[in-house]
Short mmCIF file of C-alpha atoms and ligand atoms in Angstrom, two decimals:
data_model
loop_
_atom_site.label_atom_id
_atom_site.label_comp_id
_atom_site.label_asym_id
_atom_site.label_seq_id
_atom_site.Cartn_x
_atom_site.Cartn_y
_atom_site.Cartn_z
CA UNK A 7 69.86 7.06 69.48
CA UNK A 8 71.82 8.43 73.02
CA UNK A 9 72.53 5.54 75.41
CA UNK A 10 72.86 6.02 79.31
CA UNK A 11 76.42 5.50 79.57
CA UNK A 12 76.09 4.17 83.00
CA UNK A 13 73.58 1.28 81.03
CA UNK A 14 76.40 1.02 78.95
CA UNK A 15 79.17 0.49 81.42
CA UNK A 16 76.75 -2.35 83.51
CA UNK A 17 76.92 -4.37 80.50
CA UNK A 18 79.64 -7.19 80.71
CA UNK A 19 82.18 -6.98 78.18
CA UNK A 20 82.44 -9.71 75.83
CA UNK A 21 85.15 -10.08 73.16
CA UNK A 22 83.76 -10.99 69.80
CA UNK A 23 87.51 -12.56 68.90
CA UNK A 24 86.63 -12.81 64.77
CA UNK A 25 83.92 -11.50 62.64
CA UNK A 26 80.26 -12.72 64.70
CA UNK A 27 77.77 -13.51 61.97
CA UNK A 28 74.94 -10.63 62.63
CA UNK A 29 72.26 -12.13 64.27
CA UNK A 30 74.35 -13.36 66.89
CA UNK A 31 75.86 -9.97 66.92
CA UNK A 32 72.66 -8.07 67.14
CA UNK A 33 71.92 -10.27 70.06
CA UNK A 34 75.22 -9.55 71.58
CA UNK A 35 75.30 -5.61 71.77
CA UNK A 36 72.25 -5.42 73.28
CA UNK A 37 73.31 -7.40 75.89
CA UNK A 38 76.57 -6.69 76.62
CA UNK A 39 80.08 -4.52 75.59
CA UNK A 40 81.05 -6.21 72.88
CA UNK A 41 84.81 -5.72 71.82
CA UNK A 42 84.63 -6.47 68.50
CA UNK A 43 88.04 -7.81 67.67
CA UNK A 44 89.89 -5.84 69.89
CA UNK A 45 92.81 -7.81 69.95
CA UNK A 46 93.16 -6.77 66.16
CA UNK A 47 91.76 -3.52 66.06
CA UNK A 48 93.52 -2.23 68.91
CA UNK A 49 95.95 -3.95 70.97
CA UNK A 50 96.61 -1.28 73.60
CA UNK A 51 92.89 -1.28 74.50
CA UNK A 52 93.31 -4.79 74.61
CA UNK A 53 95.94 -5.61 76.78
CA UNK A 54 94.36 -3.02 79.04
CA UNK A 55 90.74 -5.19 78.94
CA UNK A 56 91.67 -8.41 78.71
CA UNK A 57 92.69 -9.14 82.56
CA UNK A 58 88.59 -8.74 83.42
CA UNK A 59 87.30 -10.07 80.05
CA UNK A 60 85.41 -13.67 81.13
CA UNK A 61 83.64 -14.47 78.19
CA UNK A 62 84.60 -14.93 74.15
CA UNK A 63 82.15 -14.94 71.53
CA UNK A 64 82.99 -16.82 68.25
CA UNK A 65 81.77 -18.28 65.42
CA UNK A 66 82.14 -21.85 63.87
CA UNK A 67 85.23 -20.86 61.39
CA UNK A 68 86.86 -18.80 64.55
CA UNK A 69 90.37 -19.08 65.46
CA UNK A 70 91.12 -18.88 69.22
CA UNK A 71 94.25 -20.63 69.66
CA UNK A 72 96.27 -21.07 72.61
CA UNK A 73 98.52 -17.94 72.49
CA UNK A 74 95.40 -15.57 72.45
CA UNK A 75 93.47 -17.89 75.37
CA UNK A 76 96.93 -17.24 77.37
CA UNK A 77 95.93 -13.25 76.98
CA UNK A 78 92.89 -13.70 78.53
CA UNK A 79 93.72 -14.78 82.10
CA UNK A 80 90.02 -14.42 83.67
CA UNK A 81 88.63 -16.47 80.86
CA UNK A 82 85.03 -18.51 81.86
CA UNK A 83 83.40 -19.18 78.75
CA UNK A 84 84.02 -19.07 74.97
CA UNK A 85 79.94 -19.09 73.25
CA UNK A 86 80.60 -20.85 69.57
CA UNK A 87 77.71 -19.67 66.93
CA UNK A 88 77.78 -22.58 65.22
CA UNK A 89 78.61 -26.62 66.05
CA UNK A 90 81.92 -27.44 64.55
CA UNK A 91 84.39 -25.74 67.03
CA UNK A 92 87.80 -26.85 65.58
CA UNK A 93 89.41 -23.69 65.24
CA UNK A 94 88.95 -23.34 68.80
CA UNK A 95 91.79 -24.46 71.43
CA UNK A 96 89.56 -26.40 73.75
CA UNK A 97 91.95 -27.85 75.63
CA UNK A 98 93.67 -24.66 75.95
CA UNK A 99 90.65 -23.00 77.65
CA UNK A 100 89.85 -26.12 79.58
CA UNK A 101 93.52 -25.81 81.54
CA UNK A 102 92.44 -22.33 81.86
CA UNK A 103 89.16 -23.06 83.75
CA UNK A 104 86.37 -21.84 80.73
CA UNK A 105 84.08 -23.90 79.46
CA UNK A 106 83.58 -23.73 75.50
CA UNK A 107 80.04 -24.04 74.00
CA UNK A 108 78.29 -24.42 70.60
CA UNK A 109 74.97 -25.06 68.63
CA UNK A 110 74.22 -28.52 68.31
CA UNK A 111 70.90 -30.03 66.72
CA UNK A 112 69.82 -26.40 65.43
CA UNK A 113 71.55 -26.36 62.09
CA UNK A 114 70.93 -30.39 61.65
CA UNK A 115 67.84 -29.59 58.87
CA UNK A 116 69.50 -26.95 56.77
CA UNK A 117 72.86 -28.85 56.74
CA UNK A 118 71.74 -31.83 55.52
CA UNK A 119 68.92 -30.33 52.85
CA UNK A 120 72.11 -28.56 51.41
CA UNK A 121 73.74 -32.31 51.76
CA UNK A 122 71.24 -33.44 49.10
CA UNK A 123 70.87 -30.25 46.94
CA UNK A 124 74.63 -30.80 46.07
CA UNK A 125 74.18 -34.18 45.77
CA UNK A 126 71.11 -33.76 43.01
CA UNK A 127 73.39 -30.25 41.52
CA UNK A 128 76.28 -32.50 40.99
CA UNK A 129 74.34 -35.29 39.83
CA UNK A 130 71.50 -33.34 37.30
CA UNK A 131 74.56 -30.76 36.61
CA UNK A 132 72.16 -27.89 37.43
CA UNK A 133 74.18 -24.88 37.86
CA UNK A 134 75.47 -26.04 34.57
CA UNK A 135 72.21 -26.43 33.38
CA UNK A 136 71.48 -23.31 34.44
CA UNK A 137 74.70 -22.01 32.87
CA UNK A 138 73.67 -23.73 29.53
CA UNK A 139 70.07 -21.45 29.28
CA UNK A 140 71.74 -18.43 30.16
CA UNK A 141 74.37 -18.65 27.80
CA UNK A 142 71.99 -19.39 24.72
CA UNK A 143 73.30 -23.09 24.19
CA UNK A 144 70.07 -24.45 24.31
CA UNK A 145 68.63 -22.85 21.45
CA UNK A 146 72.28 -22.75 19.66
CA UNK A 147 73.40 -26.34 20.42
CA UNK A 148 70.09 -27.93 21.53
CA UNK A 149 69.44 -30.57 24.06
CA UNK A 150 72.69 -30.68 27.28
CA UNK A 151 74.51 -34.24 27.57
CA UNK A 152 72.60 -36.40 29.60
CA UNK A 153 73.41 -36.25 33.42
CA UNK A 154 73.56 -38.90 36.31
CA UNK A 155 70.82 -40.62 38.02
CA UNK A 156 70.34 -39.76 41.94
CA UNK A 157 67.32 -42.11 43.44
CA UNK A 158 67.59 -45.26 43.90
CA UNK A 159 71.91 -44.87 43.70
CA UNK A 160 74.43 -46.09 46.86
CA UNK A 161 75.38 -43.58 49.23
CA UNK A 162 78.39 -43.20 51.44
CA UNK A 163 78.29 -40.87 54.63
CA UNK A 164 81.58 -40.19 56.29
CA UNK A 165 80.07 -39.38 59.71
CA UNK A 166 77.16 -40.42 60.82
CA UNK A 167 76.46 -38.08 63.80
CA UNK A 168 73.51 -35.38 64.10
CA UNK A 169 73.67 -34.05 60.95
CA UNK A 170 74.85 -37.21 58.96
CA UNK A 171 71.44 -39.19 60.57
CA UNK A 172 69.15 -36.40 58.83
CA UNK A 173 71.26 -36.87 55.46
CA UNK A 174 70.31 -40.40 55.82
CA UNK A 175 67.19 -39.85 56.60
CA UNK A 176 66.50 -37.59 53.46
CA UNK A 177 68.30 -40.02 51.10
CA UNK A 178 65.81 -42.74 51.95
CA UNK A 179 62.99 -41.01 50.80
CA UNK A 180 65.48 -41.15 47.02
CA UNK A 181 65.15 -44.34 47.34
CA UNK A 182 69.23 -44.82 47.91
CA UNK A 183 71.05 -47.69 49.56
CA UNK A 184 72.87 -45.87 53.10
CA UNK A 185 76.66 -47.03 54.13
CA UNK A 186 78.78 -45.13 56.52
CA UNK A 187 82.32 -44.68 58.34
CA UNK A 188 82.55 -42.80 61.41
CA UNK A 189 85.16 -43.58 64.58
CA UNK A 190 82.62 -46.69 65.55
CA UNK A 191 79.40 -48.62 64.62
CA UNK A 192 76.33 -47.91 65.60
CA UNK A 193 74.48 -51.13 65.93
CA UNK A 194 71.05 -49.25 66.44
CA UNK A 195 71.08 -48.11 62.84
CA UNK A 196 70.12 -50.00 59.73
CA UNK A 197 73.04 -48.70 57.61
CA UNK A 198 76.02 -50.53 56.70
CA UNK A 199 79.45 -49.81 58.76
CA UNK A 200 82.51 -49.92 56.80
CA UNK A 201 85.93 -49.27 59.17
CA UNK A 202 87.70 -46.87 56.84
CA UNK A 203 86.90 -44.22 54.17
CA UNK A 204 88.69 -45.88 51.45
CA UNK A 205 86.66 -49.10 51.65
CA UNK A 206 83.46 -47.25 52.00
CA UNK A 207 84.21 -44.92 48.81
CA UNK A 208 84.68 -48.39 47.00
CA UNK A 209 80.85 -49.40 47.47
CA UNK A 210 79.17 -45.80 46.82
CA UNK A 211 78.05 -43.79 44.07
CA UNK A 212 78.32 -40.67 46.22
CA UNK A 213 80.75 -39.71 49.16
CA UNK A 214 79.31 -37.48 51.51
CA UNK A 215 81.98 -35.79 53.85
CA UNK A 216 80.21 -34.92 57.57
CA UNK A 217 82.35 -35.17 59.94
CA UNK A 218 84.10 -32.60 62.65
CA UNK A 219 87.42 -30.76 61.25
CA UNK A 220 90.27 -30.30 63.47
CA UNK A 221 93.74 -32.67 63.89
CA UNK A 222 91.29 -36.12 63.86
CA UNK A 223 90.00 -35.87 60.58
CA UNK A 224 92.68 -34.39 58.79
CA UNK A 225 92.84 -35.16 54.88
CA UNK A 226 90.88 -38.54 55.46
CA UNK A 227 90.40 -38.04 52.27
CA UNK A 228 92.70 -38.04 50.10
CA UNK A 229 93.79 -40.04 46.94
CA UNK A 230 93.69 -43.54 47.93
CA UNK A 231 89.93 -42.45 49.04
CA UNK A 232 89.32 -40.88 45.55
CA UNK A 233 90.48 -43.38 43.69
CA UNK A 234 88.32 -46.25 45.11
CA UNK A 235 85.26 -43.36 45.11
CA UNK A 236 86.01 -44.18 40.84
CA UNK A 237 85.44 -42.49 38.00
CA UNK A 238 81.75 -41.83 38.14
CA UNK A 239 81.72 -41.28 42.01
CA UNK A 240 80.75 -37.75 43.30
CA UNK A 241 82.35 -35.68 46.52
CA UNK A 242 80.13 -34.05 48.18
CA UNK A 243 81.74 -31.54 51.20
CA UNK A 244 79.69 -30.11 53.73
CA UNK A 245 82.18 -31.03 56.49
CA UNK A 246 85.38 -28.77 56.95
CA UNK A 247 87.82 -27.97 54.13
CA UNK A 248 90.94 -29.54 56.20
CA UNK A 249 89.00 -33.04 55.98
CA UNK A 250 89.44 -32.91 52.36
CA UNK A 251 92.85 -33.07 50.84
CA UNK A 252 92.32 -30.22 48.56
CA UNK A 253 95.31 -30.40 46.44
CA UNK A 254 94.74 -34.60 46.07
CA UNK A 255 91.05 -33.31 44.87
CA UNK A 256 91.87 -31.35 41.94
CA UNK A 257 94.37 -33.45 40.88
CA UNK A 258 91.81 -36.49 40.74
CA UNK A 259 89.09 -34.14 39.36
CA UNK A 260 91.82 -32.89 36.57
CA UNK A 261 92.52 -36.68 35.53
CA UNK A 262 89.14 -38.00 35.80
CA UNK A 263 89.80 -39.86 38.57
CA UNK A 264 86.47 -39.08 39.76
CA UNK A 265 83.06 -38.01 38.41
CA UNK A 266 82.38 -34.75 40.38
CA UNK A 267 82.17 -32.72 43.72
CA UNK A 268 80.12 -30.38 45.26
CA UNK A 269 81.82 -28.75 48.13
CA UNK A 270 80.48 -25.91 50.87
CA UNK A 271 83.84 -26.29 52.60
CA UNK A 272 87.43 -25.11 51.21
CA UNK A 273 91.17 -25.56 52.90
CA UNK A 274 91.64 -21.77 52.74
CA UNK A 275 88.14 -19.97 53.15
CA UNK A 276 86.83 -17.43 51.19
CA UNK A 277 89.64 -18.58 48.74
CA UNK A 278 89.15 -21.24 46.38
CA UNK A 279 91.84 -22.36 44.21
CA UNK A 280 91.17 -21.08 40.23
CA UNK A 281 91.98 -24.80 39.38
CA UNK A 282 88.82 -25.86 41.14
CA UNK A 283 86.82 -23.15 39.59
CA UNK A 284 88.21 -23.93 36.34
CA UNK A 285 86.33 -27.61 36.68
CA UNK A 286 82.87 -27.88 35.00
CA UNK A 287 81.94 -30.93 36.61
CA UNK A 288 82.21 -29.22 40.22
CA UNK A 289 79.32 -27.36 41.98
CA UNK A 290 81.35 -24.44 44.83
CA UNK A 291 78.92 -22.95 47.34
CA UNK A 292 80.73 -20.64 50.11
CA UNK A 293 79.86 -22.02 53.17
CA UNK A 294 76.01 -21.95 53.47
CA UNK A 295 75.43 -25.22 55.16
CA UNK A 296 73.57 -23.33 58.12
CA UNK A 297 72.78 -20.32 56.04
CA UNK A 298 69.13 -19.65 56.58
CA UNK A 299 67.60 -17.01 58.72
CA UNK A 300 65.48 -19.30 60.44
CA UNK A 301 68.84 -21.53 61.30
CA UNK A 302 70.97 -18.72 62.02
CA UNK A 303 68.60 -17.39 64.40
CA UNK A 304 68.04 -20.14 66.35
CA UNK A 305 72.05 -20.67 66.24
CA UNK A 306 72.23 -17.10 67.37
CA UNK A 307 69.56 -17.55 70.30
CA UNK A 308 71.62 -20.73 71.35
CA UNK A 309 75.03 -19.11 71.23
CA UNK A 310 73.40 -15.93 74.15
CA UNK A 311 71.46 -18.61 76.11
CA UNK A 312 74.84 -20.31 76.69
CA UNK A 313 76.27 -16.56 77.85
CA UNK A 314 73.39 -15.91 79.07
CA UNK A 315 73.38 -18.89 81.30
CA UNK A 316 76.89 -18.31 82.65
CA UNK A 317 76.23 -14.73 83.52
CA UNK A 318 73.01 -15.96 85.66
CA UNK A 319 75.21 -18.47 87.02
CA UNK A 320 73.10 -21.28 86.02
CA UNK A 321 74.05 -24.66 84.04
CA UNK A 322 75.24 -24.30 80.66
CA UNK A 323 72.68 -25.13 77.85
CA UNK A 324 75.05 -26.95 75.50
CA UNK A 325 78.58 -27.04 76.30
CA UNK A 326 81.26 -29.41 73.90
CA UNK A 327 81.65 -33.08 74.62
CA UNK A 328 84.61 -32.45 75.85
CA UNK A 329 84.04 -29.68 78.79
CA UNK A 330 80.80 -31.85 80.12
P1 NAP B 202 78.50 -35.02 65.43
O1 NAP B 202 77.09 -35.34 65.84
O2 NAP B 202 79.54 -34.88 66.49
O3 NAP B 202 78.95 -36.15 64.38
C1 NAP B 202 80.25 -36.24 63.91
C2 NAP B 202 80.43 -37.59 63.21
O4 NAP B 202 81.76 -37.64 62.70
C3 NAP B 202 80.30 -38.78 64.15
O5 NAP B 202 79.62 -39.84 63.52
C4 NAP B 202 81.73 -39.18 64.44
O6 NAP B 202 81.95 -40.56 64.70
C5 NAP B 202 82.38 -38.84 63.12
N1 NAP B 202 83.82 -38.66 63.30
C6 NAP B 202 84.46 -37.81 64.14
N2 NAP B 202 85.79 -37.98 64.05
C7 NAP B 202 85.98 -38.95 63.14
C8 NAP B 202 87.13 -39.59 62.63
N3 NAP B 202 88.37 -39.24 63.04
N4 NAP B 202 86.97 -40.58 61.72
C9 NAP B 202 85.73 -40.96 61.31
N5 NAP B 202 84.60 -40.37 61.76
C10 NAP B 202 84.73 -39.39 62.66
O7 NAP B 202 78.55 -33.68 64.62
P2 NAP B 202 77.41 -33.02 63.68
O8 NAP B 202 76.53 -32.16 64.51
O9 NAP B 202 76.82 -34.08 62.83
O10 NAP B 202 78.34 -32.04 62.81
C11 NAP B 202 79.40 -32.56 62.04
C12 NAP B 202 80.27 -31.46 61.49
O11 NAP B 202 79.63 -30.84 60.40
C13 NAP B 202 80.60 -30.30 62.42
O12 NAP B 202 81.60 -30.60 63.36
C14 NAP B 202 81.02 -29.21 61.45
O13 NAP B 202 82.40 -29.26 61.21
C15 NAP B 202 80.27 -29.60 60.17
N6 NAP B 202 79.25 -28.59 59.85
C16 NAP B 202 79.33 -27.88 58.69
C17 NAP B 202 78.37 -26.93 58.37
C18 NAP B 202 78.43 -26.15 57.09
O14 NAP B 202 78.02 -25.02 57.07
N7 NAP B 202 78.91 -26.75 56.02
C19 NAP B 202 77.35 -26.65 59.27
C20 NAP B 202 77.28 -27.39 60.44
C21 NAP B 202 78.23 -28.36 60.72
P3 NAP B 202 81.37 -41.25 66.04
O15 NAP B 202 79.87 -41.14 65.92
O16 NAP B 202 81.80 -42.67 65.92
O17 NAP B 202 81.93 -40.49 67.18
#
């Protein structure tokens, strides 16, 4: 298909600074010049665009740190596809006048149904299950070992924000008893508050991880956190990888320190350690918490009305806590 290039050379260039997942991309090119990871791809170009380039588009794994914000001195707005923005140096583009935004609220439904579908895969052992038909063991070996029950058991959300409220919400209807950590109470909610990880993981059957990634959370959980989760408690991750410490995690898995995990979130994405893979009683996903086309598209439409928005020169739909 020929394009005017005068069309072509109205449209606002906006660097796409890591892979953009594709709806958000299809969105993008036909509304502006996207430079799709120029930086990489062709530095000379770069240097040569970046003094006029005002907008970023990223998605919720993206890495802008401060050395490639400092490139980009006419910086206005960095558009996240996605909510968690930790790879992101906000404060960074803050001192440099932009304004970074993301997808809140969108995602909450998909996040948390995969919240409970690793909860009940860990518990019921399906993919093993599944693993066990496949293979012929059922008719070879007969009936698999009995699994663990999932209603009516305690469960511990680390995080209680957007997306931790609708995992709370869902759990209810399974008939399971709600506790929580997160930075404070929240006295509107009928859930128990427990100050710290570790003494939360003591009272619950299952840990749910939902928190933000980044510096704050760091390895909040990590072997002192396991070990009071016990031997028949189950990790569930659908947080960031960093919150987790990985390494602690295997080891506790290896020794039985704990029951299980299920985990959409890794320390080094796409690579998962063979260690972990080599674990039957762990259910790996990669990174599908907001995988849905539905989600995605309404993440994608939320990501442009943000650039959008700043083009027109009108308020920003949802800009980070932080740059309100
Ligand atoms: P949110 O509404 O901001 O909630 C975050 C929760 O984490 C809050 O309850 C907050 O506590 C708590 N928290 C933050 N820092 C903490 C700390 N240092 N110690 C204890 N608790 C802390 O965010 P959300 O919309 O629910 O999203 C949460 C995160 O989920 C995102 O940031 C993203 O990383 C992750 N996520 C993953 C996927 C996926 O595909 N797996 C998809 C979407 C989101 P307060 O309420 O006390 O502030």
């Amino acid at each position: 298909m020929s394009q005017d290039p005068r069309a072509a050379a109205a449209k606002p260039p906006v660097l796409a600074v890591t892979r953009i997942p594709a709806l958000y991309m299809e969105g993008l090119v036909k509304r502006y010049e996207v430079l799709d990871r120029l930086q990489d791809t062709d530095p000379a170009a770069f240097a040569a665009r970046a003094p006029h380039i005002q907008a970023v588009a990223a998605s919720g794994e993206s890495k802008l740190p401060a050395e490639l914000v400092a490139r980009l001195p006419a910086l206005k707005i960095v558009s996240v596809n996605g909510v968690g923005y930790d790879g992101i140096d906000v404060a960074a583009c803050k001192a440099r006048g932009a304004v970074v935004t993301h997808t809140p609220e969108v995602l909450n439904d998909d996040v948390a149904d995969l919240a409970i579908g690793l909860m009940l895969s860990a518990a019921r052992q399906l993919p093993a299950a599944d693993r066990y038909v496949r293979a012929g063991d059922w008719a070879a070996k007969g009936p698999m070992p009995l699994a663990r029950k999932m209603s009516g058991a305690r469960l511990g959300l680390v995080g209680m924000g957007r997306i931790g409220k609708a995992i709370a919400t869902r759990a209810l209807a399974f008939g399971m008893s709600i506790a929580y950590t997160a930075r404070s109470a929240k006295g509107e909610l009928p859930y128990r508050f427990f100050p710290t990880a570790e003494a939360l993981a003591a009272e619950v059957d299952f840990l749910v991880v939902i928190t933000p990634g980044g510096a704050g959370t760091k390895h909040m959980i990590d072997a002192a956190v396991l070990k009071a989760l016990g031997r028949k408690g189950i990790l569930v991750n659908v947080a960031r990888g960093s919150v987790v410490d990985e390494p602690a995690l295997i080891e506790a898995l290896e020794q039985g320190v704990i029951g299980g995990a299920a985990l959409d979130v890794f320390a080094d994405e796409p690579h998962v350690p063979e260690r972990l893979k080599a674990l039957p009683q762990v259910v790996l996903v990669p990174h599908i918490g907001s995988a849905t086309t539905r989600t995605r598209q309404a993440m994608a439409d939320l990501a442009l009305a943000n650039l959008e928005a700043f083009f027109a020169g009108r308020p920003l739909p949802s800009p980070v806590p932080e740059c309100r």
